[in-house]
mmCIF file of C-alpha atoms in Angstrom:
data_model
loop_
_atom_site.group_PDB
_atom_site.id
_atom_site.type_symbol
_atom_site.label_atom_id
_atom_site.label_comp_id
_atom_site.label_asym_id
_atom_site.label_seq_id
_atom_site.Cartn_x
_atom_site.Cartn_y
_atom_site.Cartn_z
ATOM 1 C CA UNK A 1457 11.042 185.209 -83.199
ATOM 2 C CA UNK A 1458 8.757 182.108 -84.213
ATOM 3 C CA UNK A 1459 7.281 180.704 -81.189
ATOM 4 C CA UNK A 1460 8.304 176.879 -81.422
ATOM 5 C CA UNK A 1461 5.292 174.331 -82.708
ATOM 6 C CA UNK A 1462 3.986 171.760 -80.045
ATOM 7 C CA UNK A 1463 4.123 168.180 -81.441
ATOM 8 C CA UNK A 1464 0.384 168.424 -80.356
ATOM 9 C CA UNK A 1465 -0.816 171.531 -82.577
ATOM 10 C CA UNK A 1466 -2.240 169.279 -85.265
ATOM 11 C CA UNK A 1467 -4.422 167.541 -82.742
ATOM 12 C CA UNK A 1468 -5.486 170.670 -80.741
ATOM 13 C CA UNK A 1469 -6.559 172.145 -84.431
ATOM 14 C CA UNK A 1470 -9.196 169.125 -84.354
ATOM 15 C CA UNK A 1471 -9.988 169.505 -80.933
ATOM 16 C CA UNK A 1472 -11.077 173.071 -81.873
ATOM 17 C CA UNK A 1473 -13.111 171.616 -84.792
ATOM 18 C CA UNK A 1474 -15.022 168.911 -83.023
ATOM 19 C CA UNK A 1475 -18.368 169.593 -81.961
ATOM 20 C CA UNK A 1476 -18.989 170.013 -78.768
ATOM 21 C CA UNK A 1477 -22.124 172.207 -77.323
ATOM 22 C CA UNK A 1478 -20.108 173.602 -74.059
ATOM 23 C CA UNK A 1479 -17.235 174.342 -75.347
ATOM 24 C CA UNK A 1480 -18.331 176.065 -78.061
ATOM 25 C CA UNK A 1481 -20.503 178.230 -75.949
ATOM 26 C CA UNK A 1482 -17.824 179.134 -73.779
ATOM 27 C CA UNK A 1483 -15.350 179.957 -76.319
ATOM 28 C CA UNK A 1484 -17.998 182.963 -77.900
ATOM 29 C CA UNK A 1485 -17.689 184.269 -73.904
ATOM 30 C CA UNK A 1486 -14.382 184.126 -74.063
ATOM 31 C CA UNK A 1487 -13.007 185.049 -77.613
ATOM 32 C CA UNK A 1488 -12.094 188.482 -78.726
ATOM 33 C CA UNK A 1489 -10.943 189.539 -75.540
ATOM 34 C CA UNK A 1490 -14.637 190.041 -73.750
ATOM 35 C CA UNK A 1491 -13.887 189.548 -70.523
ATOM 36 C CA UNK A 1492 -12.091 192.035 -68.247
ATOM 37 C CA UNK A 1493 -9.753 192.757 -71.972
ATOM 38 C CA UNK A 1494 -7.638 189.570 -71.602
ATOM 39 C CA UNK A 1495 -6.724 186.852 -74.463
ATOM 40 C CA UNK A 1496 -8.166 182.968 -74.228
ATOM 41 C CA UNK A 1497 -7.227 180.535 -76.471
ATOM 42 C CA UNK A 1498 -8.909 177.335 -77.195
ATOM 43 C CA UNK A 1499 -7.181 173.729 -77.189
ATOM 44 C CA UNK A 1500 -4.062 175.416 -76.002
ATOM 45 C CA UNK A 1501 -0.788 172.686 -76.180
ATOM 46 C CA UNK A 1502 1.042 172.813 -72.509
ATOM 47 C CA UNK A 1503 3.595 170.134 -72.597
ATOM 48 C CA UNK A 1504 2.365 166.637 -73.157
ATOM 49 C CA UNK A 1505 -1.572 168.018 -72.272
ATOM 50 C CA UNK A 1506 -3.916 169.755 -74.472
ATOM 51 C CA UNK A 1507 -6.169 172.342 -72.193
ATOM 52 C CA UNK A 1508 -9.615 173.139 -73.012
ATOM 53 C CA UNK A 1509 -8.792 176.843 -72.621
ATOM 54 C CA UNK A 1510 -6.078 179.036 -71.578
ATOM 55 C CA UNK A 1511 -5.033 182.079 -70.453
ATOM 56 C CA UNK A 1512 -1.342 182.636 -71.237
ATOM 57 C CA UNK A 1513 -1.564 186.579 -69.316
ATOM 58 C CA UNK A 1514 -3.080 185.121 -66.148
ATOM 59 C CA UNK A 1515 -1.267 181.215 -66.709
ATOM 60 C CA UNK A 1516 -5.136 180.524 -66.346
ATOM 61 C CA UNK A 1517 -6.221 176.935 -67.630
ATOM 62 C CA UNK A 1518 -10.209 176.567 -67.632
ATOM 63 C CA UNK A 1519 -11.030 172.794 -67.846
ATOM 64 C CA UNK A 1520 -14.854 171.538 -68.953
ATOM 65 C CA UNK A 1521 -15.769 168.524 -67.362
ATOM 66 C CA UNK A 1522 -18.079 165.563 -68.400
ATOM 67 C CA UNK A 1523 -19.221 163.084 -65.726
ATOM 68 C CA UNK A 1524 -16.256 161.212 -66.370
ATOM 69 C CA UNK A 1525 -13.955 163.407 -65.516
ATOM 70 C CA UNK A 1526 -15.263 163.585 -61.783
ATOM 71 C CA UNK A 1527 -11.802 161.896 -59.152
ATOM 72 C CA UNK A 1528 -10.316 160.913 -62.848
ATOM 73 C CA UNK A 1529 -6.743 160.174 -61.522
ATOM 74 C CA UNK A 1530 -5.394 160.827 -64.808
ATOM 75 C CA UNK A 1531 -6.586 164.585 -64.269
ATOM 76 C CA UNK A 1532 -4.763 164.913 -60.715
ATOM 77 C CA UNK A 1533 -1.658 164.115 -62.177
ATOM 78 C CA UNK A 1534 -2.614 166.500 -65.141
ATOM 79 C CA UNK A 1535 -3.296 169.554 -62.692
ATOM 80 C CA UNK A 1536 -0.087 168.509 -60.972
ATOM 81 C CA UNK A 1537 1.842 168.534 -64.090
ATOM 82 C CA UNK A 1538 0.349 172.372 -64.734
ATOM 83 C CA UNK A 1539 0.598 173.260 -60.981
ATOM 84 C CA UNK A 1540 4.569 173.174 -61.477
ATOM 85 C CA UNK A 1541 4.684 174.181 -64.575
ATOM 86 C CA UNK A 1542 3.283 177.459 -63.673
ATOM 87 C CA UNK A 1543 -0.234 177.204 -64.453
ATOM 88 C CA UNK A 1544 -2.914 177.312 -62.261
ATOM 89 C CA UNK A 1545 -6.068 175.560 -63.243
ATOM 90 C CA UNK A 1546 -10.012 175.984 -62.932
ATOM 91 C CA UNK A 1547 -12.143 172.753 -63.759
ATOM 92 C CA UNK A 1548 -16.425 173.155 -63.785
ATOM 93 C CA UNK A 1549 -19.064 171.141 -64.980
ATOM 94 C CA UNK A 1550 -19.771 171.227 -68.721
ATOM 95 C CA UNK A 1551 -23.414 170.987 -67.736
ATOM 96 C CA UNK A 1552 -23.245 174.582 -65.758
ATOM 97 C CA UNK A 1553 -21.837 175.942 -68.880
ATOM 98 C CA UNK A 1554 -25.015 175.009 -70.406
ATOM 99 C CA UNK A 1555 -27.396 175.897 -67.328
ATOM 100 C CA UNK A 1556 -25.763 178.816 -65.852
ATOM 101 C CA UNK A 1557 -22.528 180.249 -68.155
ATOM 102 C CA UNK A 1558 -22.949 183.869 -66.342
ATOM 103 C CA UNK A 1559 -21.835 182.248 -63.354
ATOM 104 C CA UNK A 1560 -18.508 180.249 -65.024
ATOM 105 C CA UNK A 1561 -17.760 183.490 -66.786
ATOM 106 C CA UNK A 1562 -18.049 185.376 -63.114
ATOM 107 C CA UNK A 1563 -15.883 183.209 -61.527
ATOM 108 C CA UNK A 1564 -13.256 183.048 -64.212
ATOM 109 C CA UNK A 1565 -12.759 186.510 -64.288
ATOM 110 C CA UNK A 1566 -12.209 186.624 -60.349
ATOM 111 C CA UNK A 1567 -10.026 184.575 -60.538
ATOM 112 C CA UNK A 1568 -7.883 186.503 -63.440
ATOM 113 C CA UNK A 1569 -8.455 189.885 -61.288
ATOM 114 C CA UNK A 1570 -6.981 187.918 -57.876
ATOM 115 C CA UNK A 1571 -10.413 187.846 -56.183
ATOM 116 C CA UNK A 1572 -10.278 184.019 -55.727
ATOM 117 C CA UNK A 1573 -6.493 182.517 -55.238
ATOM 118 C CA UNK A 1574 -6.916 179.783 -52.541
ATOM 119 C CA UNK A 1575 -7.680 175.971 -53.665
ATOM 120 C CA UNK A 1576 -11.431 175.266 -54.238
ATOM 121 C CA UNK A 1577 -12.268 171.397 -54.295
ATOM 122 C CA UNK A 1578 -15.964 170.897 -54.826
ATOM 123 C CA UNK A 1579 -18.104 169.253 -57.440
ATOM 124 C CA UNK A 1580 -19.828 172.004 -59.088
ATOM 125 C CA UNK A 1581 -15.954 174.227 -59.390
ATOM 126 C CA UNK A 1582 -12.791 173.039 -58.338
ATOM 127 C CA UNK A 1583 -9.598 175.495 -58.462
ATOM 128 C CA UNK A 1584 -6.096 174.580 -58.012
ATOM 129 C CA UNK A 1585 -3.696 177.729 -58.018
ATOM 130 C CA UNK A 1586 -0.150 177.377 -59.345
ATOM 131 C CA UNK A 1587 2.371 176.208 -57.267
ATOM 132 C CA UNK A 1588 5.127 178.369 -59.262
ATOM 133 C CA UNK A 1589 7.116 179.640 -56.275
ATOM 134 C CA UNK A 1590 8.309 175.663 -55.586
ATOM 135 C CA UNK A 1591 10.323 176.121 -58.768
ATOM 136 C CA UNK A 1592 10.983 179.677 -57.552
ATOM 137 C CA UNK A 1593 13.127 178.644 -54.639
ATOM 138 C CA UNK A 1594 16.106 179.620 -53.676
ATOM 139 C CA UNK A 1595 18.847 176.922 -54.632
ATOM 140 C CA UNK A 1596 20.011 174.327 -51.370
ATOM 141 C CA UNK A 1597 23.685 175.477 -51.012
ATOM 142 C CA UNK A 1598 24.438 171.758 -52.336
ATOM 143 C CA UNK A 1599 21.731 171.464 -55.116
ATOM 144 C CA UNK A 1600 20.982 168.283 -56.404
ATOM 145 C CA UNK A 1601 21.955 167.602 -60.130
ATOM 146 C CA UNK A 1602 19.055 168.567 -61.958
ATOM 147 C CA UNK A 1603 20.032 167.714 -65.563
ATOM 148 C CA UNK A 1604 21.336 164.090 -64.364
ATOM 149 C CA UNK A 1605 19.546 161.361 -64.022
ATOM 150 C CA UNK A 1606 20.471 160.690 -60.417
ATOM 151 C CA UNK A 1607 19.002 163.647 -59.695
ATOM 152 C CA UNK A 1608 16.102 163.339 -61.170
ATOM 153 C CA UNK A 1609 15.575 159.550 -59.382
ATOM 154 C CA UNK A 1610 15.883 161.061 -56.301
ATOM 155 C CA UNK A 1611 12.844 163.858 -56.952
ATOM 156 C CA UNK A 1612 10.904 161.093 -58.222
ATOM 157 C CA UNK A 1613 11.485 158.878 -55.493
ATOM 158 C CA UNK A 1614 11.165 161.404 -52.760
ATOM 159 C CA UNK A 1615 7.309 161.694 -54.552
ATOM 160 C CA UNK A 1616 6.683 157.975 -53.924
ATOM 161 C CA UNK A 1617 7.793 158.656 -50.099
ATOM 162 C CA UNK A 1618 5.380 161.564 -49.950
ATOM 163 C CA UNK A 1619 2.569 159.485 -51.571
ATOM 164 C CA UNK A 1620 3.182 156.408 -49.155
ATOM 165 C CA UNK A 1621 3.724 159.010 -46.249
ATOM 166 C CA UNK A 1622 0.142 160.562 -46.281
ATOM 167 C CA UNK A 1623 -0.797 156.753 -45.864
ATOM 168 C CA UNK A 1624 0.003 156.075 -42.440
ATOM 169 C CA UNK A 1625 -2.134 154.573 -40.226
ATOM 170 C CA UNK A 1626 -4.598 153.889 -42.847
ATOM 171 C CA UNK A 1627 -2.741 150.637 -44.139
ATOM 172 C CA UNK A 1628 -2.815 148.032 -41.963
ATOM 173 C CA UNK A 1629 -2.184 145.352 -42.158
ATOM 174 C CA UNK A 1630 0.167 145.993 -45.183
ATOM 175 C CA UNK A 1631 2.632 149.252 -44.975
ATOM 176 C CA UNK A 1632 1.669 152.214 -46.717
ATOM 177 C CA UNK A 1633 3.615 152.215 -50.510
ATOM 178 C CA UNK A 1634 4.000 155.172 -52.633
ATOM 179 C CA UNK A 1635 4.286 154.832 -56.684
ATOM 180 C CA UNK A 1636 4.923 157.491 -59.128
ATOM 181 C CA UNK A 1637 5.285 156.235 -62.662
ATOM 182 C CA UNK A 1638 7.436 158.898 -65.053
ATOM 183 C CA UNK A 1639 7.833 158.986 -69.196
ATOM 184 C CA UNK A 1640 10.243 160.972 -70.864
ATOM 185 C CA UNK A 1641 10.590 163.274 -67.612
ATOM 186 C CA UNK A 1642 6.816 163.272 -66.705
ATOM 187 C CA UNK A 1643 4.670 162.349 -64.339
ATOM 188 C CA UNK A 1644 2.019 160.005 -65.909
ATOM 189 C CA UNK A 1645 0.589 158.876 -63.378
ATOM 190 C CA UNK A 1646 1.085 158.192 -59.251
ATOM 191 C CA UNK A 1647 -0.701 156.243 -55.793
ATOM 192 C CA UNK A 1648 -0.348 155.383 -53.291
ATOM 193 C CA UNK A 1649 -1.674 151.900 -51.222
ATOM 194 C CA UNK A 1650 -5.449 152.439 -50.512
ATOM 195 C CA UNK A 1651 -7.017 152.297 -47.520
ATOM 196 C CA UNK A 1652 -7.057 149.257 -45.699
ATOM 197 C CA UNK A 1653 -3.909 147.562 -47.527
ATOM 198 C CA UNK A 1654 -5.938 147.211 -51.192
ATOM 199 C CA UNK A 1655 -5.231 147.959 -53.949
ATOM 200 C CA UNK A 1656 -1.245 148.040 -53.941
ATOM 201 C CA UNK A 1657 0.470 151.334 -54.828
ATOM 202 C CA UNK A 1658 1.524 149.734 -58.379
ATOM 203 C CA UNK A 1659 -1.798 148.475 -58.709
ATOM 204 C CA UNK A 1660 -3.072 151.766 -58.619
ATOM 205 C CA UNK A 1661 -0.949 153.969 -60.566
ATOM 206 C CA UNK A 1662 -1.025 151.506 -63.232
ATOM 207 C CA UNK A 1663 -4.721 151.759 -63.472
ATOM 208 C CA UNK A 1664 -4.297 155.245 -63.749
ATOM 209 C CA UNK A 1665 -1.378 155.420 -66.375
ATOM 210 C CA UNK A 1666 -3.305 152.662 -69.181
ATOM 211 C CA UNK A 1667 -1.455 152.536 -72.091
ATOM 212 C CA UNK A 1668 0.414 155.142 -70.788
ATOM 213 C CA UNK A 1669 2.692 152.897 -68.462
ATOM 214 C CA UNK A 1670 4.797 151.058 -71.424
ATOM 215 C CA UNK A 1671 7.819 152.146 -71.650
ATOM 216 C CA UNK A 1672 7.539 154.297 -68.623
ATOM 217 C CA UNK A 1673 10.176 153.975 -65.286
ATOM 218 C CA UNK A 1674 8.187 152.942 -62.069
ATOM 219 C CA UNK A 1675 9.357 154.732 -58.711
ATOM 220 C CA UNK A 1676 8.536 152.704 -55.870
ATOM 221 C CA UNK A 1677 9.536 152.616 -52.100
ATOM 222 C CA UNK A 1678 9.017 149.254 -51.971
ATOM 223 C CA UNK A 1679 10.335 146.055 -53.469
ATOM 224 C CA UNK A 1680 7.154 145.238 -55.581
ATOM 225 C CA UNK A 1681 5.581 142.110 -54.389
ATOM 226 C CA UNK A 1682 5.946 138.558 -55.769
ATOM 227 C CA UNK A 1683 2.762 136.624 -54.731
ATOM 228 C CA UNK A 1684 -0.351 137.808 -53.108
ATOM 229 C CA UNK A 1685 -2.202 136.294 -50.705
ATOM 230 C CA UNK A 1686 -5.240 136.770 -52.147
ATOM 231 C CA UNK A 1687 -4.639 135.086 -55.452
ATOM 232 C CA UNK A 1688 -4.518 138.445 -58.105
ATOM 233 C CA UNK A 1689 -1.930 139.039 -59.973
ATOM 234 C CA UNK A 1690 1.632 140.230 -58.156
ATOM 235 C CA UNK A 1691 2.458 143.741 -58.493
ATOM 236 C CA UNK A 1692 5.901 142.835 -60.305
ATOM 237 C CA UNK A 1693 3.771 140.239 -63.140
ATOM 238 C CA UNK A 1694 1.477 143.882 -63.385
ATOM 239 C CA UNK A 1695 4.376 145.946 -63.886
ATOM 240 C CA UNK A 1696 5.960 142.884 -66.680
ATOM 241 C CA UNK A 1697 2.330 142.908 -68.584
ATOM 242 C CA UNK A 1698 2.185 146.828 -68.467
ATOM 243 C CA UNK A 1699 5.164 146.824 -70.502
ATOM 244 C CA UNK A 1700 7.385 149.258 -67.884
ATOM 245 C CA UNK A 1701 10.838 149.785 -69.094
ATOM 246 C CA UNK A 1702 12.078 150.069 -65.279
ATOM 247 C CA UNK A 1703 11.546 149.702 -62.109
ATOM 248 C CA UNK A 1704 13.611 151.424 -59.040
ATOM 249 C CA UNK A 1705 12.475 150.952 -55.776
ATOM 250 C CA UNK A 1706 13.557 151.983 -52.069
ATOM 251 C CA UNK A 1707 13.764 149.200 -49.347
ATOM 252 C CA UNK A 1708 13.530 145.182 -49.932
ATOM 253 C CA UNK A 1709 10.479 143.353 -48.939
ATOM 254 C CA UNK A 1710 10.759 142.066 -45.044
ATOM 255 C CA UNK A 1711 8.114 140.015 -45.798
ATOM 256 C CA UNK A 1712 8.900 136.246 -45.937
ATOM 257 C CA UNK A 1713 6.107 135.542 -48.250
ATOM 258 C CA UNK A 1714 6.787 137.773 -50.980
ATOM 259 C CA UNK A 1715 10.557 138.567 -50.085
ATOM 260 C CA UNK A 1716 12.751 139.031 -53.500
ATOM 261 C CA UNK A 1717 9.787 136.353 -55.574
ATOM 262 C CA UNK A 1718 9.143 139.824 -57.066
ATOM 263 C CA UNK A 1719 12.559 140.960 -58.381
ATOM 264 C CA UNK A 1720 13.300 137.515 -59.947
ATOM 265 C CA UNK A 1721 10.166 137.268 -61.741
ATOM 266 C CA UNK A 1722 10.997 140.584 -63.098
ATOM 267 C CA UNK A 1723 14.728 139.446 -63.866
ATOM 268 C CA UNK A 1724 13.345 136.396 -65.761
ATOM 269 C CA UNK A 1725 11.247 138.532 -67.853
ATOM 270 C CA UNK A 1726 14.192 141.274 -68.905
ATOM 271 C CA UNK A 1727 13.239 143.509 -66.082
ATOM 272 C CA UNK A 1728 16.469 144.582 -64.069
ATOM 273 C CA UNK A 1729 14.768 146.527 -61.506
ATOM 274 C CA UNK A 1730 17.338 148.621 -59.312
ATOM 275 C CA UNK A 1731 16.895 148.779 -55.049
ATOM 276 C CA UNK A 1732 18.263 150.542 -52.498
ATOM 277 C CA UNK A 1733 17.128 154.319 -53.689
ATOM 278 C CA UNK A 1734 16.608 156.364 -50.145
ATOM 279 C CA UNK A 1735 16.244 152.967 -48.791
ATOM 280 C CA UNK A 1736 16.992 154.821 -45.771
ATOM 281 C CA UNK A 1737 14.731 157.988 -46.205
ATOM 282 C CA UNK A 1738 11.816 155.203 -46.861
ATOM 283 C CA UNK A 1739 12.716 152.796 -43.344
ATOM 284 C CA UNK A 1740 10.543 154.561 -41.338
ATOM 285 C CA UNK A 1741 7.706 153.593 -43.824
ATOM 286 C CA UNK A 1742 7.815 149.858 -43.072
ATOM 287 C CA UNK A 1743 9.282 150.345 -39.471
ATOM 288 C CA UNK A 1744 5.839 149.067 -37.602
ATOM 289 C CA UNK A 1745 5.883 145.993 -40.021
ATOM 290 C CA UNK A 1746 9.447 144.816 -39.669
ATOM 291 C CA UNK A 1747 8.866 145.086 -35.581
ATOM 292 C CA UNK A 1748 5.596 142.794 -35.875
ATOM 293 C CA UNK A 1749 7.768 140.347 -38.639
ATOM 294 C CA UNK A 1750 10.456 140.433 -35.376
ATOM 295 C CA UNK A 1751 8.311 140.465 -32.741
ATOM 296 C CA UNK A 1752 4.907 139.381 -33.158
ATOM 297 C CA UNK A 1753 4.090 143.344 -31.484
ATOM 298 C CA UNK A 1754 2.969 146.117 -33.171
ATOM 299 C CA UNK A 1755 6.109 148.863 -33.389
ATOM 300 C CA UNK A 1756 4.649 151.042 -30.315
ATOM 301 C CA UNK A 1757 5.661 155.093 -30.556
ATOM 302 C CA UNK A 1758 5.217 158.441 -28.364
ATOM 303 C CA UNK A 1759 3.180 160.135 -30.442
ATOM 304 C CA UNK A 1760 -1.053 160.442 -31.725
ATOM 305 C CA UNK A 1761 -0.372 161.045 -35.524
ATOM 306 C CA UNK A 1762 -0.225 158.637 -38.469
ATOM 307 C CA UNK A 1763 -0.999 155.542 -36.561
ATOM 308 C CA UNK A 1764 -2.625 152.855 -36.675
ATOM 309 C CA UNK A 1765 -4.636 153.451 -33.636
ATOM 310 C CA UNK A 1766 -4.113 155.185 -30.287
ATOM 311 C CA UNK A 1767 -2.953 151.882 -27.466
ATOM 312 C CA UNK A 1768 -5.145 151.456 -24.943
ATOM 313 C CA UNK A 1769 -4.418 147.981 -23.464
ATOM 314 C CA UNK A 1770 -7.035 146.634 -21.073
ATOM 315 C CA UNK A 1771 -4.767 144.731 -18.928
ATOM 316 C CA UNK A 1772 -1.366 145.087 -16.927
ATOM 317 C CA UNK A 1773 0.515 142.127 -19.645
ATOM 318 C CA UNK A 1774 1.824 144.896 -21.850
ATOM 319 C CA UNK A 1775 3.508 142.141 -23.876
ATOM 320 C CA UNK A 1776 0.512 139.713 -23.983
ATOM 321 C CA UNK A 1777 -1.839 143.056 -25.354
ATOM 322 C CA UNK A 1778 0.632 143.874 -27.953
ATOM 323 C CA UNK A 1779 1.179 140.797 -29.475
ATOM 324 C CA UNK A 1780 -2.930 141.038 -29.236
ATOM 325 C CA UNK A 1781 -3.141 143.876 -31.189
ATOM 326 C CA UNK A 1782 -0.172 143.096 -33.351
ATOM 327 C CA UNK A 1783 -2.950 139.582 -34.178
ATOM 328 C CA UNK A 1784 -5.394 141.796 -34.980
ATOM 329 C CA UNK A 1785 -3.506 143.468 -37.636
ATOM 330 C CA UNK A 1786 -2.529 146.650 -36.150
ATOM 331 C CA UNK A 1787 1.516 147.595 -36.772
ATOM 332 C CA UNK A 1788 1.916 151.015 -35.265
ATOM 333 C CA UNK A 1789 0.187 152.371 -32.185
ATOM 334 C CA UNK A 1790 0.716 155.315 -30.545
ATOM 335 C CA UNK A 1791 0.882 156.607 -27.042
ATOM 336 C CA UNK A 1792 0.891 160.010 -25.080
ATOM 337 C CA UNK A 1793 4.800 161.249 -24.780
ATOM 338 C CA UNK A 1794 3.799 162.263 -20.948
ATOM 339 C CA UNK A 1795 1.315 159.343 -19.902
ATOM 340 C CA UNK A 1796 1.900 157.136 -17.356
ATOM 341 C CA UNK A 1797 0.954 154.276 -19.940
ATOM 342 C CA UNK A 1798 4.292 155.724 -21.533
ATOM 343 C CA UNK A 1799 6.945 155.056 -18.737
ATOM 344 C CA UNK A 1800 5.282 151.476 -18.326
ATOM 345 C CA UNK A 1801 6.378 150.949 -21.923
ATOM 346 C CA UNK A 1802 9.317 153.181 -21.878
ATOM 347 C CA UNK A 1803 10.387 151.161 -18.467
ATOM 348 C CA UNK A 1804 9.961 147.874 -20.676
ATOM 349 C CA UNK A 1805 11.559 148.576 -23.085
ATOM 350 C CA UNK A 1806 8.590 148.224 -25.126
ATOM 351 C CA UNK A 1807 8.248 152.214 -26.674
ATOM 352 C CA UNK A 1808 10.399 153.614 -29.580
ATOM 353 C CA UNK A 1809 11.451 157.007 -28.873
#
């Protein structure tokens, strides 16, 4: 049987041509079977990626990295992409190739004999081991529809919810939004909102995609803004100028500033974005904002994780304090479950359990 030619072979065949000292050094370590007996190959085709080196035997990727390469976003969602496609990859420094290659070659061969299988994140070697057995599974007893496009929306969006999600408490003022941008089934790129509120989600991931974004269907759990208050350009003109062929996104803006500005500008320009996607998998995202829009008061909760900060009002006023904090730009505080600061609240009506 023929084994089926990437769309990227003719490219990888230059790849292997170019000149390029680190490489080539590695590849005369690694060719022929000279370490521990097992097969490399050089500018091996994986899907829509081209990786320096791989090990089909071990699903071993070996990455050389320049400078630029260093918190390249474009190479998390890379890994990612390999991660679940049953590949686990090992990224070092082109310059230790150069410097020290008995090392590289010692630690890629642990790695193919199982000696080192848990993730590695520093600058000199980072390793990220496949993540095969989340495809491995077994199926929910009411599996979603894979090979349909709902389906596939859903994945996508539960991904922007995870993204957005790891963002709590770190936000504020703005809620924590989660983008993952997807071509032709792919992950091109993904963010979430940075620390602090800036940049936006869409912001980011667009940044990350490039060229890469036209064309491409933006997940988003929320409606993407329509003005910002600082002047730049609106998430939903970013989206219009990147040339995205959709947009789907979770809950509406609460926000009376930006509220729906977003989705017309997009309509205007061709853009049909669709809402409502887990809109209610995605509330709990905006929750502390929508209480402050209501209330003036940051949303106040029984709990010390993914807050803004822990409440520790200095007075007896538990309304005056909140709406205090809530000026300061806090949106979700947290209390002890147990703590007498708790039943005041609780007694107040001023805690959500």
């Amino acid at each position: 049987m023929s084994r089926r030619r990437s769309r990227l072979t003719p490219l990888a065949r230059i790849l292997r041509r170019s000149d390029n000292v680190a490489e080539a050094r590695l590849w005369l370590a690694l060719r022929d079977r000279q370490q521990g007996g097992l097969k490399f190959r050089r500018q091996f085709p994986i899907g829509p990626y081209i990786a320096d080196f791989a090990c089909p035997e071990r699903r071993l990727v070996v990455e050389l990295d320049g400078g630029q390469h260093i918190g390249n976003p474009r190479d998390v969602v890379r890994d990612r992409y390999l991660n679940e496609h049953g590949w686990s990859v090992a990224r070092f420094g082109a310059g230790d190739v150069l410097s020290d290659k008995g090392v590289v070659l010692d630690t890629i061969l642990a790695i193919c004999e199982g000696r080192i299988s848990e993730p590695v994140e520093s600058y000199e070697f980072r390793f990220y081991p496949t993540r095969l057995e989340m495809t491995e599974a077994p199926p929910h007893t009411a599996p979603l529809p894979l090979q349909e496009q709902e389906g596939r929306d859903v994945l996508f969006m539960r991904r922007a919810i995870d993204l957005a999600r790891a963002q709590l408490g770190r936000t504020w003022p703005n809620p924590p939004v989660g983008c993952v941008l997807v071509r032709d089934g792919v992950v091109i790129a993904e963010a979430a909102t940075g620390d602090g509120g800036r940049p936006h989600a869409e912001e980011a991931a667009l940044a990350a995609a490039g060229a890469g974004a036209r064309g491409a269907t933006a997940y988003v759990t929320l409606e993407p803004c329509g003005e910002r208050s600082n002047g730049t350009a609106s998430c939903s003109q970013r989206l219009i100028e990147a040339g995205v062929a959709q947009v789907i996104y979770a809950c509406a803006d609460p926000s009376p500033f930006a509220a729906h500005k977003g989705v017309r500008r997009m309509q205007a320009a061709g853009l049909h974005p669709d809402a409502g996607l887990l809109a209610d998998a995605a509330g709990f995202l905006i929750a502390g904002f929508v209480h402050w829009l209501k209330t003036g008061q940051p949303l106040v909760v029984a709990r010390a994780d993914h807050i803004d900060a822990p409440f520790t009002p200095s007075s007896d006023d538990l309304t005056t304090e909140l709406k205090a904090w809530g000026a300061r730009g806090y949106r979700l505080l947290g209390v002890a479950p147990d703590s007498e600061l708790a039943q005041r609240l609780r007694a107040q009506g001023l805690l959500s359990e």
